[in-house]
PDB file of C-alpha atoms in Angstrom:
ATOM      1  CA  UNK W   1      11.169 -16.076  18.997  1.00  0.00           C
ATOM      2  CA  UNK W   2      13.051 -13.973  21.090  1.00  0.00           C
ATOM      3  CA  UNK W   3      14.112 -13.003  24.889  1.00  0.00           C
ATOM      4  CA  UNK W   4      16.658 -10.895  26.020  1.00  0.00           C
ATOM      5  CA  UNK W   5      19.801 -12.470  24.702  1.00  0.00           C
ATOM      6  CA  UNK W   6      18.336 -15.110  22.435  1.00  0.00           C
ATOM      7  CA  UNK W   7      16.589 -15.318  19.050  1.00  0.00           C
ATOM      8  CA  UNK W   8      15.673 -17.924  16.877  1.00  0.00           C
ATOM      9  CA  UNK W   9      14.635 -17.218  13.450  1.00  0.00           C
ATOM     10  CA  UNK W  10      12.290 -19.914  11.394  1.00  0.00           C
ATOM     11  CA  UNK W  11      12.461 -20.106   8.375  1.00  0.00           C
ATOM     12  CA  UNK W  12      11.121 -22.168   5.363  1.00  0.00           C
ATOM     13  CA  UNK W  13      11.737 -22.726   1.709  1.00  0.00           C
ATOM     14  CA  UNK W  14       9.638 -23.031  -1.425  1.00  0.00           C
ATOM     15  CA  UNK W  15      10.902 -24.277  -4.869  1.00  0.00           C
ATOM     16  CA  UNK W  16      11.056 -25.692  -7.931  1.00  0.00           C
ATOM     17  CA  UNK W  17      12.830 -29.195  -8.045  1.00  0.00           C
ATOM     18  CA  UNK W  18      16.351 -28.779  -8.590  1.00  0.00           C
ATOM     19  CA  UNK W  19      16.352 -25.405  -7.997  1.00  0.00           C
ATOM     20  CA  UNK W  20      19.174 -25.825  -4.733  1.00  0.00           C
ATOM     21  CA  UNK W  21      16.269 -25.572  -1.611  1.00  0.00           C
ATOM     22  CA  UNK W  22      18.506 -28.128   0.648  1.00  0.00           C
ATOM     23  CA  UNK W  23      21.270 -27.494  -0.862  1.00  0.00           C
ATOM     24  CA  UNK W  24      20.966 -23.778   0.424  1.00  0.00           C
ATOM     25  CA  UNK W  25      18.583 -24.953   3.816  1.00  0.00           C
ATOM     26  CA  UNK W  26      22.023 -27.400   4.691  1.00  0.00           C
ATOM     27  CA  UNK W  27      24.214 -24.061   3.910  1.00  0.00           C
ATOM     28  CA  UNK W  28      21.511 -21.913   6.358  1.00  0.00           C
ATOM     29  CA  UNK W  29      22.104 -24.524   8.923  1.00  0.00           C
ATOM     30  CA  UNK W  30      25.445 -24.666   8.979  1.00  0.00           C
ATOM     31  CA  UNK W  31      25.015 -28.542   7.897  1.00  0.00           C
ATOM     32  CA  UNK W  32      24.055 -31.094   6.469  1.00  0.00           C
ATOM     33  CA  UNK W  33      20.952 -31.503   7.537  1.00  0.00           C
ATOM     34  CA  UNK W  34      18.947 -32.286   3.995  1.00  0.00           C
ATOM     35  CA  UNK W  35      19.319 -34.331   1.936  1.00  0.00           C
ATOM     36  CA  UNK W  36      20.123 -32.357  -1.609  1.00  0.00           C
ATOM     37  CA  UNK W  37      21.519 -34.452  -4.600  1.00  0.00           C
ATOM     38  CA  UNK W  38      21.625 -33.771  -9.188  1.00  0.00           C
ATOM     39  CA  UNK W  39      18.657 -36.083  -9.290  1.00  0.00           C
ATOM     40  CA  UNK W  40      16.550 -35.920 -13.135  1.00  0.00           C
ATOM     41  CA  UNK W  41      13.168 -36.116 -10.635  1.00  0.00           C
ATOM     42  CA  UNK W  42      12.609 -34.494  -7.755  1.00  0.00           C
ATOM     43  CA  UNK W  43      14.584 -35.392  -4.279  1.00  0.00           C
ATOM     44  CA  UNK W  44      12.777 -34.058  -1.301  1.00  0.00           C
ATOM     45  CA  UNK W  45       9.317 -35.805  -1.192  1.00  0.00           C
ATOM     46  CA  UNK W  46       8.216 -34.802   2.304  1.00  0.00           C
ATOM     47  CA  UNK W  47       8.754 -31.608   4.583  1.00  0.00           C
ATOM     48  CA  UNK W  48      11.316 -31.440   7.123  1.00  0.00           C
ATOM     49  CA  UNK W  49      12.515 -28.939   9.685  1.00  0.00           C
ATOM     50  CA  UNK W  50      16.433 -28.571  10.912  1.00  0.00           C
ATOM     51  CA  UNK W  51      17.626 -26.294  13.101  1.00  0.00           C
ATOM     52  CA  UNK W  52      21.111 -24.699  13.439  1.00  0.00           C
ATOM     53  CA  UNK W  53      23.614 -24.581  16.576  1.00  0.00           C
ATOM     54  CA  UNK W  54      23.897 -21.572  18.339  1.00  0.00           C
ATOM     55  CA  UNK W  55      25.534 -18.360  16.762  1.00  0.00           C
ATOM     56  CA  UNK W  56      26.850 -16.832  20.010  1.00  0.00           C
ATOM     57  CA  UNK W  57      27.058 -12.851  19.503  1.00  0.00           C
ATOM     58  CA  UNK W  58      25.334 -13.064  16.365  1.00  0.00           C
ATOM     59  CA  UNK W  59      24.443  -9.403  16.771  1.00  0.00           C
ATOM     60  CA  UNK W  60      23.734  -6.492  19.078  1.00  0.00           C
ATOM     61  CA  UNK W  61      20.134  -5.439  20.009  1.00  0.00           C
ATOM     62  CA  UNK W  62      19.732  -2.721  23.022  1.00  0.00           C
ATOM     63  CA  UNK W  63      22.808  -2.315  23.721  1.00  0.00           C
ATOM     64  CA  UNK W  64      23.569  -6.292  23.965  1.00  0.00           C
ATOM     65  CA  UNK W  65      25.428  -9.354  22.413  1.00  0.00           C
ATOM     66  CA  UNK W  66      22.317 -11.917  21.232  1.00  0.00           C
ATOM     67  CA  UNK W  67      22.856 -15.307  20.178  1.00  0.00           C
ATOM     68  CA  UNK W  68      21.505 -16.858  17.611  1.00  0.00           C
ATOM     69  CA  UNK W  69      19.263 -19.607  16.003  1.00  0.00           C
ATOM     70  CA  UNK W  70      18.241 -20.632  13.089  1.00  0.00           C
ATOM     71  CA  UNK W  71      15.430 -23.092  12.056  1.00  0.00           C
ATOM     72  CA  UNK W  72      14.456 -24.128   8.448  1.00  0.00           C
ATOM     73  CA  UNK W  73      11.877 -26.117   6.788  1.00  0.00           C
ATOM     74  CA  UNK W  74      12.153 -28.224   4.067  1.00  0.00           C
ATOM     75  CA  UNK W  75      10.006 -28.347   1.489  1.00  0.00           C
ATOM     76  CA  UNK W  76       9.776 -30.780  -1.497  1.00  0.00           C
ATOM     77  CA  UNK W  77       9.868 -28.721  -4.864  1.00  0.00           C
ATOM     78  CA  UNK W  78       6.917 -27.618  -7.061  1.00  0.00           C
ATOM     79  CA  UNK W  79       5.525 -28.990  -8.931  1.00  0.00           C
ATOM     80  CA  UNK W  80       6.871 -32.460  -8.144  1.00  0.00           C
ATOM     81  CA  UNK W  81       7.946 -34.865 -10.087  1.00  0.00           C
ATOM     82  CA  UNK W  82       5.785 -37.446  -8.278  1.00  0.00           C
ATOM     83  CA  UNK W  83       3.716 -36.004  -5.995  1.00  0.00           C
ATOM     84  CA  UNK W  84       0.514 -34.280  -7.312  1.00  0.00           C
ATOM     85  CA  UNK W  85       0.373 -30.734  -6.076  1.00  0.00           C
ATOM     86  CA  UNK W  86      -2.751 -31.224  -3.773  1.00  0.00           C
ATOM     87  CA  UNK W  87      -1.049 -33.863  -1.896  1.00  0.00           C
ATOM     88  CA  UNK W  88       2.777 -31.361  -1.459  1.00  0.00           C
ATOM     89  CA  UNK W  89       0.729 -28.156  -0.731  1.00  0.00           C
ATOM     90  CA  UNK W  90      -1.764 -29.783   1.964  1.00  0.00           C
ATOM     91  CA  UNK W  91       2.063 -31.426   2.778  1.00  0.00           C
ATOM     92  CA  UNK W  92       3.344 -27.899   3.777  1.00  0.00           C
ATOM     93  CA  UNK W  93       0.475 -25.863   5.148  1.00  0.00           C
ATOM     94  CA  UNK W  94       0.372 -29.444   7.791  1.00  0.00           C
ATOM     95  CA  UNK W  95       4.449 -28.935   8.141  1.00  0.00           C
ATOM     96  CA  UNK W  96       3.828 -24.603   9.211  1.00  0.00           C
ATOM     97  CA  UNK W  97       1.033 -25.173  11.265  1.00  0.00           C
ATOM     98  CA  UNK W  98       2.904 -27.524  12.745  1.00  0.00           C
ATOM     99  CA  UNK W  99       6.476 -26.001  13.614  1.00  0.00           C
ATOM    100  CA  UNK W 100       5.450 -22.516  13.250  1.00  0.00           C
ATOM    101  CA  UNK W 101       1.905 -22.147  14.266  1.00  0.00           C
ATOM    102  CA  UNK W 102       2.590 -20.515  17.803  1.00  0.00           C
ATOM    103  CA  UNK W 103       6.283 -19.532  17.021  1.00  0.00           C
ATOM    104  CA  UNK W 104       5.000 -18.115  13.467  1.00  0.00           C
ATOM    105  CA  UNK W 105       6.760 -17.789  10.280  1.00  0.00           C
ATOM    106  CA  UNK W 106       9.731 -15.368  10.102  1.00  0.00           C
ATOM    107  CA  UNK W 107      10.536 -15.587   6.228  1.00  0.00           C
ATOM    108  CA  UNK W 108       9.644 -17.299   3.683  1.00  0.00           C
ATOM    109  CA  UNK W 109      12.391 -18.049   1.098  1.00  0.00           C
ATOM    110  CA  UNK W 110      11.511 -18.331  -2.940  1.00  0.00           C
ATOM    111  CA  UNK W 111      14.686 -19.757  -3.786  1.00  0.00           C
ATOM    112  CA  UNK W 112      15.566 -19.630  -7.609  1.00  0.00           C
ATOM    113  CA  UNK W 113      18.404 -20.119  -9.717  1.00  0.00           C
ATOM    114  CA  UNK W 114      20.002 -17.667 -10.949  1.00  0.00           C
ATOM    115  CA  UNK W 115      20.518 -18.931 -15.122  1.00  0.00           C
ATOM    116  CA  UNK W 116      16.891 -20.727 -14.933  1.00  0.00           C
ATOM    117  CA  UNK W 117      14.651 -17.469 -16.101  1.00  0.00           C
ATOM    118  CA  UNK W 118      11.605 -16.473 -13.685  1.00  0.00           C
ATOM    119  CA  UNK W 119       8.827 -16.806 -16.457  1.00  0.00           C
ATOM    120  CA  UNK W 120       5.010 -16.220 -16.023  1.00  0.00           C
ATOM    121  CA  UNK W 121       3.560 -17.442 -13.202  1.00  0.00           C
ATOM    122  CA  UNK W 122       0.656 -20.553 -13.695  1.00  0.00           C
ATOM    123  CA  UNK W 123      -0.718 -21.684 -11.335  1.00  0.00           C
ATOM    124  CA  UNK W 124       1.741 -24.442 -10.388  1.00  0.00           C
ATOM    125  CA  UNK W 125       4.122 -21.861  -9.609  1.00  0.00           C
ATOM    126  CA  UNK W 126       6.253 -21.796  -5.954  1.00  0.00           C
ATOM    127  CA  UNK W 127       4.953 -18.551  -5.594  1.00  0.00           C
ATOM    128  CA  UNK W 128       1.326 -19.684  -6.167  1.00  0.00           C
ATOM    129  CA  UNK W 129       1.737 -21.722  -3.825  1.00  0.00           C
ATOM    130  CA  UNK W 130       3.188 -19.443  -1.426  1.00  0.00           C
ATOM    131  CA  UNK W 131       0.333 -16.975  -2.100  1.00  0.00           C
ATOM    132  CA  UNK W 132      -2.355 -19.891  -1.487  1.00  0.00           C
ATOM    133  CA  UNK W 133      -0.358 -20.514   2.203  1.00  0.00           C
ATOM    134  CA  UNK W 134       1.149 -17.314   3.659  1.00  0.00           C
ATOM    135  CA  UNK W 135      -2.051 -15.595   2.804  1.00  0.00           C
ATOM    136  CA  UNK W 136      -3.365 -12.022   2.045  1.00  0.00           C
ATOM    137  CA  UNK W 137       0.534 -10.811   3.981  1.00  0.00           C
ATOM    138  CA  UNK W 138       2.759 -13.507   1.407  1.00  0.00           C
ATOM    139  CA  UNK W 139       4.020  -9.867  -0.116  1.00  0.00           C
ATOM    140  CA  UNK W 140       5.838  -9.067   3.558  1.00  0.00           C
ATOM    141  CA  UNK W 141       7.055 -11.897   4.535  1.00  0.00           C
ATOM    142  CA  UNK W 142       8.705 -13.451   1.437  1.00  0.00           C
ATOM    143  CA  UNK W 143      12.685 -13.249  -0.319  1.00  0.00           C
ATOM    144  CA  UNK W 144      13.792 -14.399  -2.972  1.00  0.00           C
ATOM    145  CA  UNK W 145      17.056 -16.472  -2.829  1.00  0.00           C
ATOM    146  CA  UNK W 146      19.089 -16.405  -5.976  1.00  0.00           C
ATOM    147  CA  UNK W 147      20.990 -19.941  -5.834  1.00  0.00           C
ATOM    148  CA  UNK W 148      23.832 -20.954  -9.067  1.00  0.00           C
ATOM    149  CA  UNK W 149      24.656 -17.611  -8.366  1.00  0.00           C
ATOM    150  CA  UNK W 150      28.209 -17.867  -9.780  1.00  0.00           C
ATOM    151  CA  UNK W 151      26.310 -18.164 -13.327  1.00  0.00           C
ATOM    152  CA  UNK W 152      26.695 -15.318 -13.117  1.00  0.00           C
ATOM    153  CA  UNK W 153      29.632 -13.908 -13.123  1.00  0.00           C
ATOM    154  CA  UNK W 154      30.625 -16.827 -15.645  1.00  0.00           C
ATOM    155  CA  UNK W 155      27.990 -14.710 -18.162  1.00  0.00           C
ATOM    156  CA  UNK W 156      29.527 -11.061 -17.578  1.00  0.00           C
ATOM    157  CA  UNK W 157      27.340  -9.661 -15.816  1.00  0.00           C
ATOM    158  CA  UNK W 158      27.383  -7.867 -12.172  1.00  0.00           C
ATOM    159  CA  UNK W 159      24.065  -8.326  -9.770  1.00  0.00           C
ATOM    160  CA  UNK W 160      22.409  -5.046 -10.595  1.00  0.00           C
ATOM    161  CA  UNK W 161      23.336  -5.128 -14.965  1.00  0.00           C
ATOM    162  CA  UNK W 162      21.865  -9.032 -13.650  1.00  0.00           C
ATOM    163  CA  UNK W 163      18.229  -7.802 -12.360  1.00  0.00           C
ATOM    164  CA  UNK W 164      18.462  -4.877 -15.109  1.00  0.00           C
ATOM    165  CA  UNK W 165      18.313  -7.685 -17.776  1.00  0.00           C
ATOM    166  CA  UNK W 166      15.940  -9.279 -15.720  1.00  0.00           C
ATOM    167  CA  UNK W 167      12.304 -10.916 -16.961  1.00  0.00           C
ATOM    168  CA  UNK W 168       9.123  -8.223 -16.144  1.00  0.00           C
ATOM    169  CA  UNK W 169       7.864 -11.487 -13.895  1.00  0.00           C
ATOM    170  CA  UNK W 170      10.750 -11.492 -12.247  1.00  0.00           C
ATOM    171  CA  UNK W 171      10.601  -8.286 -11.969  1.00  0.00           C
ATOM    172  CA  UNK W 172       6.862  -7.279 -10.546  1.00  0.00           C
ATOM    173  CA  UNK W 173       7.600 -10.534  -8.057  1.00  0.00           C
ATOM    174  CA  UNK W 174      10.366  -7.847  -6.492  1.00  0.00           C
ATOM    175  CA  UNK W 175       8.298  -5.227  -6.760  1.00  0.00           C
ATOM    176  CA  UNK W 176       5.914  -6.828  -5.225  1.00  0.00           C
ATOM    177  CA  UNK W 177       8.255  -7.606  -2.008  1.00  0.00           C
ATOM    178  CA  UNK W 178       9.952  -5.044  -1.775  1.00  0.00           C
ATOM    179  CA  UNK W 179      13.007  -5.828  -3.023  1.00  0.00           C
ATOM    180  CA  UNK W 180      14.342  -8.347  -1.015  1.00  0.00           C
ATOM    181  CA  UNK W 181      16.807 -10.460  -2.634  1.00  0.00           C
ATOM    182  CA  UNK W 182      19.560 -12.427  -1.614  1.00  0.00           C
ATOM    183  CA  UNK W 183      22.754 -14.212  -4.074  1.00  0.00           C
ATOM    184  CA  UNK W 184      23.734 -17.050  -2.889  1.00  0.00           C
ATOM    185  CA  UNK W 185      27.656 -18.508  -4.823  1.00  0.00           C
ATOM    186  CA  UNK W 186      28.880 -22.062  -4.621  1.00  0.00           C
ATOM    187  CA  UNK W 187      32.603 -20.527  -5.163  1.00  0.00           C
ATOM    188  CA  UNK W 188      35.058 -17.759  -4.059  1.00  0.00           C
ATOM    189  CA  UNK W 189      33.675 -17.544   0.085  1.00  0.00           C
ATOM    190  CA  UNK W 190      34.044 -20.541   1.647  1.00  0.00           C
ATOM    191  CA  UNK W 191      30.639 -21.813   3.038  1.00  0.00           C
ATOM    192  CA  UNK W 192      31.784 -20.718   6.369  1.00  0.00           C
ATOM    193  CA  UNK W 193      31.497 -17.074   4.850  1.00  0.00           C
ATOM    194  CA  UNK W 194      28.661 -17.599   2.510  1.00  0.00           C
ATOM    195  CA  UNK W 195      26.072 -18.515   5.658  1.00  0.00           C
ATOM    196  CA  UNK W 196      27.378 -15.505   7.810  1.00  0.00           C
ATOM    197  CA  UNK W 197      26.556 -13.155   4.459  1.00  0.00           C
ATOM    198  CA  UNK W 198      23.089 -14.659   3.471  1.00  0.00           C
ATOM    199  CA  UNK W 199      22.004 -14.743   7.560  1.00  0.00           C
ATOM    200  CA  UNK W 200      23.181 -11.334   7.239  1.00  0.00           C
ATOM    201  CA  UNK W 201      20.427  -9.961   4.606  1.00  0.00           C
ATOM    202  CA  UNK W 202      17.788 -11.730   6.474  1.00  0.00           C
ATOM    203  CA  UNK W 203      18.241 -10.307   9.911  1.00  0.00           C
ATOM    204  CA  UNK W 204      18.046  -6.632   7.798  1.00  0.00           C
ATOM    205  CA  UNK W 205      14.484  -8.461   6.585  1.00  0.00           C
ATOM    206  CA  UNK W 206      13.165  -9.424   9.114  1.00  0.00           C
ATOM    207  CA  UNK W 207      14.669  -6.082  11.324  1.00  0.00           C
ATOM    208  CA  UNK W 208      12.513  -4.465   8.708  1.00  0.00           C
ATOM    209  CA  UNK W 209       9.636  -5.989   9.575  1.00  0.00           C
ATOM    210  CA  UNK W 210       9.507  -5.204  13.264  1.00  0.00           C
ATOM    211  CA  UNK W 211      10.674  -8.931  14.284  1.00  0.00           C
ATOM    212  CA  UNK W 212       6.722  -9.854  13.335  1.00  0.00           C
ATOM    213  CA  UNK W 213       5.888 -13.637  12.258  1.00  0.00           C
ATOM    214  CA  UNK W 214       2.588 -15.597  10.858  1.00  0.00           C
ATOM    215  CA  UNK W 215       1.217 -17.973  12.984  1.00  0.00           C
ATOM    216  CA  UNK W 216      -0.529 -20.677  11.225  1.00  0.00           C
ATOM    217  CA  UNK W 217      -3.681 -21.951  12.135  1.00  0.00           C
TER     218      UNK W 217
END
């Protein structure tokens, strides 16, 4: 949604349990809206929408400064340690329709730990749920957000080397979504710097889509 000087970007987070979805959502929002903690089970049980404060003069479009607001939908881990796959899919389906039914979704972020290989997809994977809920256009509205990216440096890789050594499953997925990915580091840069870098990358993806959205009924 956008007028001449204000833009709202709608995002949805998908991923496995303990992938860092809620933490990533908090970075995107610049807040602590979503409960995030280490646990031996799934933490997020319900879908929740968070809204950021307005980021004034975040970008320029048509020669004018644009104020940005971000809306992020956090979703339960999939598969979930306590909820059935059917329940999670229905919960997310209803949340997408409720929050983004008319305004539309700009981007689905598949949150994937950089230190956990993405293996052959199964029916219970978050990718399968994205495909089911977003429909045939899912490839145009999906990007991967790699969390715990500092583990790459600790292992002696840079980002290009990491992707070169990645599994065939991950490389195939990246090719399907036109190479849209973001690395999120938990150390080094401040949270505000991390946030700005990630949001700038997301805006690049949204621009490539000509600011189009995916709507839900």
